[in-house]
Each structure stands twice: as structure tokens, then as C-alpha cells.
Coordinates of C-alpha atoms in Angstrom, one line a residue:
X1 CA -120.9 59.2 -22.1
X2 CA -117.4 59.7 -21.2
X3 CA -116.3 62.4 -19.1
X4 CA -114.9 65.4 -19.8
X5 CA -112.0 66.7 -18.0
X6 CA -110.3 70.0 -18.6
X7 CA -107.2 71.9 -17.9
X8 CA -107.4 75.7 -17.3
X9 CA -105.2 78.3 -19.5
X10 CA -104.5 81.3 -19.8
X11 CA -107.2 83.3 -20.5
X12 CA -110.2 81.5 -21.7
X13 CA -108.6 79.0 -23.2
X14 CA -109.1 75.2 -21.8
X15 CA -107.1 71.6 -22.7
X16 CA -110.2 69.4 -23.0
X17 CA -109.8 65.6 -22.9
X18 CA -112.2 62.4 -22.6
X19 CA -110.6 60.3 -19.3
X20 CA -113.7 57.8 -17.9
X21 CA -111.6 55.2 -19.4
X22 CA -108.4 56.5 -17.4
X23 CA -110.4 57.2 -14.5
X24 CA -111.7 53.5 -14.4
X25 CA -108.2 52.5 -14.4
X26 CA -107.1 54.7 -11.9
X27 CA -109.8 53.2 -9.7
X28 CA -109.1 49.8 -10.2
X29 CA -105.0 50.4 -9.0
X30 CA -106.6 52.7 -6.5
X31 CA -109.0 50.0 -5.0
X32 CA -105.8 47.5 -5.4
X33 CA -103.7 49.8 -2.9
X34 CA -103.8 49.8 0.7
X35 CA -103.4 53.4 1.2
X36 CA -104.7 54.4 -2.2
X37 CA -103.5 56.3 -5.2
X38 CA -103.0 59.9 -5.3
X39 CA -104.7 60.5 -9.1
X40 CA -104.5 64.2 -9.0
X41 CA -100.9 63.8 -8.2
X42 CA -100.3 61.1 -11.2
X43 CA -102.6 63.2 -13.6
X44 CA -99.9 66.3 -12.7
X45 CA -96.9 63.7 -13.2
X46 CA -98.3 62.5 -16.5
X47 CA -98.8 66.1 -18.1
X48 CA -95.2 67.2 -17.1
X49 CA -93.9 64.0 -18.8
X50 CA -95.6 64.7 -22.2
X51 CA -94.9 68.0 -21.9
X52 CA -91.1 67.3 -21.8
X53 CA -91.3 64.5 -24.8
X54 CA -92.9 66.9 -27.1
X55 CA -90.6 69.4 -26.9
X56 CA -87.5 69.6 -29.4
X57 CA -84.0 69.8 -28.3
X58 CA -84.1 73.3 -30.0
X59 CA -87.6 74.2 -28.6
X60 CA -85.9 73.5 -24.5
X61 CA -83.1 75.7 -25.6
X62 CA -85.5 78.4 -26.7
X63 CA -87.8 77.6 -23.0
X64 CA -83.9 78.1 -21.4
X65 CA -83.1 81.3 -22.9
X66 CA -86.5 83.1 -21.9
X67 CA -85.6 81.2 -18.4
X68 CA -82.4 83.0 -18.7
X69 CA -84.0 86.2 -19.2
X70 CA -86.8 86.2 -16.5
X71 CA -89.4 86.0 -18.9
X72 CA -90.7 82.4 -17.4
X73 CA -90.6 81.4 -14.0
X74 CA -88.2 78.9 -11.9
X75 CA -90.7 76.4 -11.7
X76 CA -92.2 76.8 -15.5
X77 CA -88.5 76.2 -16.6
X78 CA -88.3 72.9 -13.8
X79 CA -91.7 71.8 -15.4
X80 CA -90.7 72.0 -19.2
X81 CA -87.0 71.7 -19.2
X82 CA -86.4 69.4 -15.5
X83 CA -82.7 68.7 -15.4
X84 CA -82.0 70.2 -19.0
X85 CA -81.6 73.1 -17.5
X86 CA -77.9 72.2 -15.8
X87 CA -77.3 70.5 -19.1
X88 CA -77.8 73.2 -21.3
X89 CA -76.1 75.2 -19.1
X90 CA -72.7 73.0 -19.2
X91 CA -72.7 72.6 -22.7
X92 CA -73.2 76.5 -23.0
X93 CA -69.8 77.2 -21.0
X94 CA -68.3 74.3 -22.8
X95 CA -69.3 76.2 -26.3
X96 CA -68.0 79.7 -24.9
X97 CA -64.9 77.9 -23.7
X98 CA -64.0 76.4 -26.8
X99 CA -64.8 79.5 -28.7
X100 CA -62.1 81.0 -26.4
X101 CA -59.5 78.8 -27.6
X102 CA -56.5 80.2 -30.1
X103 CA -56.7 77.8 -32.9
X104 CA -54.0 79.9 -35.0
X105 CA -51.3 76.9 -34.6
X106 CA -53.7 74.4 -34.7
X107 CA -54.0 74.1 -38.6
X108 CA -52.1 71.7 -40.8
X109 CA -50.5 72.8 -44.1

């Protein structure tokens, strides 16, 4: 029977997954490496990468707004958006600057 892993969520919600095969694969790699591997760190990195990959651009922008409003912490924003925080802020600044450009004399007749 496969082992069931779980990740605690808010309240009583949990994300559960079956990971016996993945655990065996990690054990094989652990045996190959002199110092072993940190399976917990690999799991955290995998979850972080997967969370980022599943987010659409619109969701990233919405999360950035929640971050700017103080609704989510720096750490959570970093997990979900990462380097995208700086990219979104650069694009937002460029957009705001472009809105201020006087376009009256730029129209062709």
C-alpha cells in the first residue's frame, strides 16, 4: 500500500498525495550521494516550483496587488511570485509613466 503524505493547510484542510514511488526514488538518489540528500528540501522546492507554474499572469498580478495591500506576507509572495515581484513592479511603473506622456501632438491626420 502506498504511503499518503499530507501538507497542512488553513483550518482542517489538507493536501494529500501518494508518494511511495517518489520516496523510493529519493532513497535511491540519497544512497548515491556521499552526504545524502535533503528530501524535505526537495519536496519544498518541488511544491514551490509547481505552485509558480500553475499561476496565470492574471493571478500573479492579483497576488502582487494583495502583496502591495499587505494581505499576504513577503515570504508568501516570494514563494508564489518570486522574481516576478520586481518584474510586475517594473511593468507597472512603465505603464504609469506611459500614461503621463502627452500624446496630443502624436496623431497623424
